Amino acid sequence: MTKTMLIDATHTEETRVAVVSGNKLEEFDFESTSKKQLKGNVYLAKVTRVEPSLQAAFIDYGGNRHGFLASSEIHPDYYQIPISDREKLIEAESVAEEAEEPVDGASVEVVGGDEMEEEVERRRPKSYRNYKIQEVIKRRQIMLVQVVKEERGNKGAALTTY
């Protein structure tokens, strides 16, 4: 299916962009001159609260509200666990990445198209689920985060450390 990018810049104070695949809206984004866009920005941030019930942390990154960092979005480099365990996690991740790469000369048949590739990229290794967030990061810990979803309503931005 062909993807089409539609850009509406008829108003000088706002630009809207939509990505359409056939009749399905894949992405929609807008940029306003009055509101600063956060998505994609990288910040040096501090953990303000760890919520075991949500398996997430709230992060002060300098925005209007605290950002939301899910445990699956925390890279093992930030884990406050024994070094041997951290090295095993990083090694398992690199082995998983190597297993996904095709061997030279091997042909790869793609079934499912771009949508499948996007889903595979989002998945994190299951070994990270062995740890609870309160074991992994601590309050007042400093980390580098990127905004993946804008602030909306009374909720803060969604963050990642990958």
mmCIF file with all atom_site columns, C-alpha atoms in Angstrom:
data_model
loop_
_atom_site.group_PDB
_atom_site.id
_atom_site.type_symbol
_atom_site.label_atom_id
_atom_site.label_alt_id
_atom_site.label_comp_id
_atom_site.label_asym_id
_atom_site.label_entity_id
_atom_site.label_seq_id
_atom_site.pdbx_PDB_ins_code
_atom_site.Cartn_x
_atom_site.Cartn_y
_atom_site.Cartn_z
_atom_site.occupancy
_atom_site.B_iso_or_equiv
_atom_site.pdbx_formal_charge
_atom_site.auth_seq_id
_atom_site.auth_comp_id
_atom_site.auth_asym_id
_atom_site.auth_atom_id
_atom_site.pdbx_PDB_model_num
ATOM 1   C CA . MET A 1 1   ? 0.000  0.000   0.000  1.00 0.00 ? 1   MET A CA 1
ATOM 2   C CA . THR A 1 2   ? 1.319  3.460   -0.797 1.00 0.00 ? 2   THR A CA 1
ATOM 3   C CA . LYS A 1 3   ? 1.893  5.964   1.941  1.00 0.00 ? 3   LYS A CA 1
ATOM 4   C CA . THR A 1 4   ? 1.028  9.600   1.411  1.00 0.00 ? 4   THR A CA 1
ATOM 5   C CA . MET A 1 5   ? 2.150  12.569  3.490  1.00 0.00 ? 5   MET A CA 1
ATOM 6   C CA . LEU A 1 6   ? -0.350 15.416  3.634  1.00 0.00 ? 6   LEU A CA 1
ATOM 7   C CA . ILE A 1 7   ? 0.906  18.816  4.815  1.00 0.00 ? 7   ILE A CA 1
ATOM 8   C CA . ASP A 1 8   ? -1.441 21.667  5.706  1.00 0.00 ? 8   ASP A CA 1
ATOM 9   C CA . ALA A 1 9   ? 0.437  24.965  6.069  1.00 0.00 ? 9   ALA A CA 1
ATOM 10  C CA . THR A 1 10  ? -2.362 27.326  5.042  1.00 0.00 ? 10  THR A CA 1
ATOM 11  C CA . HIS A 1 11  ? -2.195 29.126  8.399  1.00 0.00 ? 11  HIS A CA 1
ATOM 12  C CA . THR A 1 12  ? 1.126  30.740  9.314  1.00 0.00 ? 12  THR A CA 1
ATOM 13  C CA . GLU A 1 13  ? 0.721  29.990  13.026 1.00 0.00 ? 13  GLU A CA 1
ATOM 14  C CA . GLU A 1 14  ? 0.216  26.224  12.614 1.00 0.00 ? 14  GLU A CA 1
ATOM 15  C CA . THR A 1 15  ? 1.438  23.401  10.384 1.00 0.00 ? 15  THR A CA 1
ATOM 16  C CA . ARG A 1 16  ? -0.324 20.025  10.347 1.00 0.00 ? 16  ARG A CA 1
ATOM 17  C CA . VAL A 1 17  ? 1.095  16.807  8.901  1.00 0.00 ? 17  VAL A CA 1
ATOM 18  C CA . ALA A 1 18  ? -0.719 13.510  8.346  1.00 0.00 ? 18  ALA A CA 1
ATOM 19  C CA . VAL A 1 19  ? 0.686  10.232  7.030  1.00 0.00 ? 19  VAL A CA 1
ATOM 20  C CA . VAL A 1 20  ? -1.989 8.150   5.314  1.00 0.00 ? 20  VAL A CA 1
ATOM 21  C CA . SER A 1 21  ? -1.651 4.553   4.132  1.00 0.00 ? 21  SER A CA 1
ATOM 22  C CA . GLY A 1 22  ? -4.547 3.863   1.773  1.00 0.00 ? 22  GLY A CA 1
ATOM 23  C CA . ASN A 1 23  ? -7.560 5.078   3.751  1.00 0.00 ? 23  ASN A CA 1
ATOM 24  C CA . LYS A 1 24  ? -5.916 4.542   7.150  1.00 0.00 ? 24  LYS A CA 1
ATOM 25  C CA . LEU A 1 25  ? -4.401 7.438   9.122  1.00 0.00 ? 25  LEU A CA 1
ATOM 26  C CA . GLU A 1 26  ? -0.965 6.217   10.285 1.00 0.00 ? 26  GLU A CA 1
ATOM 27  C CA . GLU A 1 27  ? 0.357  9.371   11.962 1.00 0.00 ? 27  GLU A CA 1
ATOM 28  C CA . PHE A 1 28  ? -0.851 12.866  12.710 1.00 0.00 ? 28  PHE A CA 1
ATOM 29  C CA . ASP A 1 29  ? 1.276  15.672  14.082 1.00 0.00 ? 29  ASP A CA 1
ATOM 30  C CA . PHE A 1 30  ? 1.013  19.424  14.277 1.00 0.00 ? 30  PHE A CA 1
ATOM 31  C CA . GLU A 1 31  ? 3.395  22.197  15.155 1.00 0.00 ? 31  GLU A CA 1
ATOM 32  C CA . SER A 1 32  ? 2.281  25.545  16.472 1.00 0.00 ? 32  SER A CA 1
ATOM 33  C CA . THR A 1 33  ? 4.306  28.737  16.745 1.00 0.00 ? 33  THR A CA 1
ATOM 34  C CA . SER A 1 34  ? 2.700  29.446  20.127 1.00 0.00 ? 34  SER A CA 1
ATOM 35  C CA . LYS A 1 35  ? 3.513  26.020  21.656 1.00 0.00 ? 35  LYS A CA 1
ATOM 36  C CA . LYS A 1 36  ? 7.028  24.598  21.829 1.00 0.00 ? 36  LYS A CA 1
ATOM 37  C CA . GLN A 1 37  ? 7.198  21.008  20.571 1.00 0.00 ? 37  GLN A CA 1
ATOM 38  C CA . LEU A 1 38  ? 8.934  18.506  22.868 1.00 0.00 ? 38  LEU A CA 1
ATOM 39  C CA . LYS A 1 39  ? 8.747  15.254  20.878 1.00 0.00 ? 39  LYS A CA 1
ATOM 40  C CA . GLY A 1 40  ? 12.220 14.054  19.913 1.00 0.00 ? 40  GLY A CA 1
ATOM 41  C CA . ASN A 1 41  ? 14.042 16.358  22.345 1.00 0.00 ? 41  ASN A CA 1
ATOM 42  C CA . VAL A 1 42  ? 16.686 14.852  24.647 1.00 0.00 ? 42  VAL A CA 1
ATOM 43  C CA . TYR A 1 43  ? 17.058 15.964  28.270 1.00 0.00 ? 43  TYR A CA 1
ATOM 44  C CA . LEU A 1 44  ? 19.285 15.253  31.256 1.00 0.00 ? 44  LEU A CA 1
ATOM 45  C CA . ALA A 1 45  ? 16.668 14.387  33.854 1.00 0.00 ? 45  ALA A CA 1
ATOM 46  C CA . LYS A 1 46  ? 16.248 13.234  37.443 1.00 0.00 ? 46  LYS A CA 1
ATOM 47  C CA . VAL A 1 47  ? 13.967 10.496  38.792 1.00 0.00 ? 47  VAL A CA 1
ATOM 48  C CA . THR A 1 48  ? 11.514 12.108  41.215 1.00 0.00 ? 48  THR A CA 1
ATOM 49  C CA . ARG A 1 49  ? 9.280  9.139   42.051 1.00 0.00 ? 49  ARG A CA 1
ATOM 50  C CA . VAL A 1 50  ? 9.296  5.396   41.401 1.00 0.00 ? 50  VAL A CA 1
ATOM 51  C CA . GLU A 1 51  ? 5.822  3.817   41.245 1.00 0.00 ? 51  GLU A CA 1
ATOM 52  C CA . PRO A 1 52  ? 6.003  0.025   41.793 1.00 0.00 ? 52  PRO A CA 1
ATOM 53  C CA . SER A 1 53  ? 2.261  -0.398  41.157 1.00 0.00 ? 53  SER A CA 1
ATOM 54  C CA . LEU A 1 54  ? 2.623  1.123   37.664 1.00 0.00 ? 54  LEU A CA 1
ATOM 55  C CA . GLN A 1 55  ? 6.090  -0.335  37.009 1.00 0.00 ? 55  GLN A CA 1
ATOM 56  C CA . ALA A 1 56  ? 7.077  3.177   35.966 1.00 0.00 ? 56  ALA A CA 1
ATOM 57  C CA . ALA A 1 57  ? 8.891  6.264   37.188 1.00 0.00 ? 57  ALA A CA 1
ATOM 58  C CA . PHE A 1 58  ? 8.106  9.953   37.086 1.00 0.00 ? 58  PHE A CA 1
ATOM 59  C CA . ILE A 1 59  ? 10.966 12.047  35.788 1.00 0.00 ? 59  ILE A CA 1
ATOM 60  C CA . ASP A 1 60  ? 11.723 15.775  36.155 1.00 0.00 ? 60  ASP A CA 1
ATOM 61  C CA . TYR A 1 61  ? 13.109 16.756  32.757 1.00 0.00 ? 61  TYR A CA 1
ATOM 62  C CA . GLY A 1 62  ? 12.388 20.486  32.988 1.00 0.00 ? 62  GLY A CA 1
ATOM 63  C CA . GLY A 1 63  ? 8.968  20.444  31.312 1.00 0.00 ? 63  GLY A CA 1
ATOM 64  C CA . ASN A 1 64  ? 5.682  21.753  32.694 1.00 0.00 ? 64  ASN A CA 1
ATOM 65  C CA . ARG A 1 65  ? 4.864  18.366  34.229 1.00 0.00 ? 65  ARG A CA 1
ATOM 66  C CA . HIS A 1 66  ? 6.884  15.335  35.225 1.00 0.00 ? 66  HIS A CA 1
ATOM 67  C CA . GLY A 1 67  ? 7.492  12.850  32.414 1.00 0.00 ? 67  GLY A CA 1
ATOM 68  C CA . PHE A 1 68  ? 6.384  9.210   32.503 1.00 0.00 ? 68  PHE A CA 1
ATOM 69  C CA . LEU A 1 69  ? 9.050  6.519   32.047 1.00 0.00 ? 69  LEU A CA 1
ATOM 70  C CA . ALA A 1 70  ? 7.786  2.924   31.778 1.00 0.00 ? 70  ALA A CA 1
ATOM 71  C CA . SER A 1 71  ? 10.109 0.183   33.037 1.00 0.00 ? 71  SER A CA 1
ATOM 72  C CA . SER A 1 72  ? 10.295 -1.340  29.534 1.00 0.00 ? 72  SER A CA 1
ATOM 73  C CA . GLU A 1 73  ? 11.744 1.961   28.266 1.00 0.00 ? 73  GLU A CA 1
ATOM 74  C CA . ILE A 1 74  ? 14.752 1.898   30.621 1.00 0.00 ? 74  ILE A CA 1
ATOM 75  C CA . HIS A 1 75  ? 18.045 0.804   29.032 1.00 0.00 ? 75  HIS A CA 1
ATOM 76  C CA . PRO A 1 76  ? 20.055 -1.709  31.130 1.00 0.00 ? 76  PRO A CA 1
ATOM 77  C CA . ASP A 1 77  ? 22.960 0.768   31.346 1.00 0.00 ? 77  ASP A CA 1
ATOM 78  C CA . TYR A 1 78  ? 20.862 2.661   33.910 1.00 0.00 ? 78  TYR A CA 1
ATOM 79  C CA . TYR A 1 79  ? 20.035 -0.411  36.014 1.00 0.00 ? 79  TYR A CA 1
ATOM 80  C CA . GLN A 1 80  ? 21.259 -0.170  39.610 1.00 0.00 ? 80  GLN A CA 1
ATOM 81  C CA . ILE A 1 81  ? 21.932 -3.919  39.787 1.00 0.00 ? 81  ILE A CA 1
ATOM 82  C CA . PRO A 1 82  ? 25.126 -5.962  40.206 1.00 0.00 ? 82  PRO A CA 1
ATOM 83  C CA . ILE A 1 83  ? 27.556 -5.372  37.325 1.00 0.00 ? 83  ILE A CA 1
ATOM 84  C CA . SER A 1 84  ? 27.628 -9.066  36.363 1.00 0.00 ? 84  SER A CA 1
ATOM 85  C CA . ASP A 1 85  ? 23.823 -9.090  35.911 1.00 0.00 ? 85  ASP A CA 1
ATOM 86  C CA . ARG A 1 86  ? 23.940 -5.876  33.880 1.00 0.00 ? 86  ARG A CA 1
ATOM 87  C CA . GLU A 1 87  ? 26.677 -7.277  31.609 1.00 0.00 ? 87  GLU A CA 1
ATOM 88  C CA . LYS A 1 88  ? 24.592 -10.430 31.037 1.00 0.00 ? 88  LYS A CA 1
ATOM 89  C CA . LEU A 1 89  ? 21.570 -8.319  30.046 1.00 0.00 ? 89  LEU A CA 1
ATOM 90  C CA . ILE A 1 90  ? 23.586 -6.201  27.607 1.00 0.00 ? 90  ILE A CA 1
ATOM 91  C CA . GLU A 1 91  ? 25.215 -9.320  26.139 1.00 0.00 ? 91  GLU A CA 1
ATOM 92  C CA . ALA A 1 92  ? 21.803 -10.997 25.705 1.00 0.00 ? 92  ALA A CA 1
ATOM 93  C CA . GLU A 1 93  ? 20.528 -7.869  23.940 1.00 0.00 ? 93  GLU A CA 1
ATOM 94  C CA . SER A 1 94  ? 23.473 -7.813  21.520 1.00 0.00 ? 94  SER A CA 1
ATOM 95  C CA . VAL A 1 95  ? 23.050 -11.546 20.791 1.00 0.00 ? 95  VAL A CA 1
ATOM 96  C CA . ALA A 1 96  ? 19.358 -10.955 20.057 1.00 0.00 ? 96  ALA A CA 1
ATOM 97  C CA . GLU A 1 97  ? 20.249 -8.096  17.687 1.00 0.00 ? 97  GLU A CA 1
ATOM 98  C CA . GLU A 1 98  ? 22.824 -10.267 15.878 1.00 0.00 ? 98  GLU A CA 1
ATOM 99  C CA . ALA A 1 99  ? 20.286 -13.080 15.509 1.00 0.00 ? 99  ALA A CA 1
ATOM 100 C CA . GLU A 1 100 ? 17.887 -10.684 13.773 1.00 0.00 ? 100 GLU A CA 1
ATOM 101 C CA . GLU A 1 101 ? 20.473 -9.598  11.175 1.00 0.00 ? 101 GLU A CA 1
ATOM 102 C CA . PRO A 1 102 ? 20.501 -11.741 8.019  1.00 0.00 ? 102 PRO A CA 1
ATOM 103 C CA . VAL A 1 103 ? 23.626 -13.755 7.269  1.00 0.00 ? 103 VAL A CA 1
ATOM 104 C CA . ASP A 1 104 ? 25.592 -12.685 4.159  1.00 0.00 ? 104 ASP A CA 1
ATOM 105 C CA . GLY A 1 105 ? 24.239 -14.396 1.065  1.00 0.00 ? 105 GLY A CA 1
ATOM 106 C CA . ALA A 1 106 ? 21.033 -15.498 2.775  1.00 0.00 ? 106 ALA A CA 1
ATOM 107 C CA . SER A 1 107 ? 17.774 -14.342 1.304  1.00 0.00 ? 107 SER A CA 1
ATOM 108 C CA . VAL A 1 108 ? 15.141 -12.965 3.634  1.00 0.00 ? 108 VAL A CA 1
ATOM 109 C CA . GLU A 1 109 ? 11.473 -13.188 2.743  1.00 0.00 ? 109 GLU A CA 1
ATOM 110 C CA . VAL A 1 110 ? 9.442  -10.372 4.267  1.00 0.00 ? 110 VAL A CA 1
ATOM 111 C CA . VAL A 1 111 ? 5.831  -11.125 5.119  1.00 0.00 ? 111 VAL A CA 1
ATOM 112 C CA . GLY A 1 112 ? 3.683  -8.399  6.628  1.00 0.00 ? 112 GLY A CA 1
ATOM 113 C CA . GLY A 1 113 ? 5.533  -5.394  5.263  1.00 0.00 ? 113 GLY A CA 1
ATOM 114 C CA . ASP A 1 114 ? 6.522  -2.250  7.123  1.00 0.00 ? 114 ASP A CA 1
ATOM 115 C CA . GLU A 1 115 ? 3.997  -2.709  9.924  1.00 0.00 ? 115 GLU A CA 1
ATOM 116 C CA . MET A 1 116 ? 5.705  -5.915  11.084 1.00 0.00 ? 116 MET A CA 1
ATOM 117 C CA . GLU A 1 117 ? 9.140  -4.259  11.069 1.00 0.00 ? 117 GLU A CA 1
ATOM 118 C CA . GLU A 1 118 ? 7.864  -1.428  13.247 1.00 0.00 ? 118 GLU A CA 1
ATOM 119 C CA . GLU A 1 119 ? 6.392  -3.896  15.773 1.00 0.00 ? 119 GLU A CA 1
ATOM 120 C CA . VAL A 1 120 ? 9.650  -5.876  15.967 1.00 0.00 ? 120 VAL A CA 1
ATOM 121 C CA . GLU A 1 121 ? 11.659 -2.703  16.599 1.00 0.00 ? 121 GLU A CA 1
ATOM 122 C CA . ARG A 1 122 ? 9.435  -1.739  19.548 1.00 0.00 ? 122 ARG A CA 1
ATOM 123 C CA . ARG A 1 123 ? 9.801  -5.061  21.380 1.00 0.00 ? 123 ARG A CA 1
ATOM 124 C CA . ARG A 1 124 ? 12.290 -5.282  24.234 1.00 0.00 ? 124 ARG A CA 1
ATOM 125 C CA . PRO A 1 125 ? 13.935 -8.523  25.364 1.00 0.00 ? 125 PRO A CA 1
ATOM 126 C CA . LYS A 1 126 ? 11.922 -10.422 27.981 1.00 0.00 ? 126 LYS A CA 1
ATOM 127 C CA . SER A 1 127 ? 14.905 -10.624 30.353 1.00 0.00 ? 127 SER A CA 1
ATOM 128 C CA . TYR A 1 128 ? 14.202 -7.041  31.476 1.00 0.00 ? 128 TYR A CA 1
ATOM 129 C CA . ARG A 1 129 ? 10.889 -8.157  32.921 1.00 0.00 ? 129 ARG A CA 1
ATOM 130 C CA . ASN A 1 130 ? 12.733 -10.227 35.529 1.00 0.00 ? 130 ASN A CA 1
ATOM 131 C CA . TYR A 1 131 ? 13.425 -7.043  37.485 1.00 0.00 ? 131 TYR A CA 1
ATOM 132 C CA . LYS A 1 132 ? 10.943 -4.807  39.250 1.00 0.00 ? 132 LYS A CA 1
ATOM 133 C CA . ILE A 1 133 ? 11.375 -1.101  38.663 1.00 0.00 ? 133 ILE A CA 1
ATOM 134 C CA . GLN A 1 134 ? 12.153 -0.386  42.325 1.00 0.00 ? 134 GLN A CA 1
ATOM 135 C CA . GLU A 1 135 ? 15.135 -2.794  42.038 1.00 0.00 ? 135 GLU A CA 1
ATOM 136 C CA . VAL A 1 136 ? 16.351 -1.189  38.819 1.00 0.00 ? 136 VAL A CA 1
ATOM 137 C CA . ILE A 1 137 ? 16.325 2.582   39.363 1.00 0.00 ? 137 ILE A CA 1
ATOM 138 C CA . LYS A 1 138 ? 16.352 4.767   42.446 1.00 0.00 ? 138 LYS A CA 1
ATOM 139 C CA . ARG A 1 139 ? 14.926 8.144   43.377 1.00 0.00 ? 139 ARG A CA 1
ATOM 140 C CA . ARG A 1 140 ? 17.205 11.119  42.479 1.00 0.00 ? 140 ARG A CA 1
ATOM 141 C CA . GLN A 1 141 ? 19.021 9.040   39.833 1.00 0.00 ? 141 GLN A CA 1
ATOM 142 C CA . ILE A 1 142 ? 20.195 11.107  36.835 1.00 0.00 ? 142 ILE A CA 1
ATOM 143 C CA . MET A 1 143 ? 19.554 9.786   33.311 1.00 0.00 ? 143 MET A CA 1
ATOM 144 C CA . LEU A 1 144 ? 19.406 10.905  29.702 1.00 0.00 ? 144 LEU A CA 1
ATOM 145 C CA . VAL A 1 145 ? 15.838 10.708  28.339 1.00 0.00 ? 145 VAL A CA 1
ATOM 146 C CA . GLN A 1 146 ? 14.091 11.435  25.053 1.00 0.00 ? 146 GLN A CA 1
ATOM 147 C CA . VAL A 1 147 ? 10.484 12.572  24.682 1.00 0.00 ? 147 VAL A CA 1
ATOM 148 C CA . VAL A 1 148 ? 8.515  10.066  22.562 1.00 0.00 ? 148 VAL A CA 1
ATOM 149 C CA . LYS A 1 149 ? 5.027  11.466  23.158 1.00 0.00 ? 149 LYS A CA 1
ATOM 150 C CA . GLU A 1 150 ? 3.984  15.070  23.833 1.00 0.00 ? 150 GLU A CA 1
ATOM 151 C CA . GLU A 1 151 ? 2.317  16.265  27.022 1.00 0.00 ? 151 GLU A CA 1
ATOM 152 C CA . ARG A 1 152 ? -1.443 15.929  26.677 1.00 0.00 ? 152 ARG A CA 1
ATOM 153 C CA . GLY A 1 153 ? -4.211 17.147  28.932 1.00 0.00 ? 153 GLY A CA 1
ATOM 154 C CA . ASN A 1 154 ? -3.036 16.903  32.521 1.00 0.00 ? 154 ASN A CA 1
ATOM 155 C CA . LYS A 1 155 ? -0.546 14.117  31.733 1.00 0.00 ? 155 LYS A CA 1
ATOM 156 C CA . GLY A 1 156 ? 3.167  14.599  31.272 1.00 0.00 ? 156 GLY A CA 1
ATOM 157 C CA . ALA A 1 157 ? 5.269  13.523  28.317 1.00 0.00 ? 157 ALA A CA 1
ATOM 158 C CA . ALA A 1 158 ? 6.130  9.855   27.694 1.00 0.00 ? 158 ALA A CA 1
ATOM 159 C CA . LEU A 1 159 ? 9.894  9.247   27.836 1.00 0.00 ? 159 LEU A CA 1
ATOM 160 C CA . THR A 1 160 ? 12.464 6.634   26.839 1.00 0.00 ? 160 THR A CA 1
ATOM 161 C CA . THR A 1 161 ? 16.155 6.048   27.591 1.00 0.00 ? 161 THR A CA 1
ATOM 162 C CA . TYR A 1 162 ? 16.837 4.109   24.363 1.00 0.00 ? 162 TYR A CA 1
#
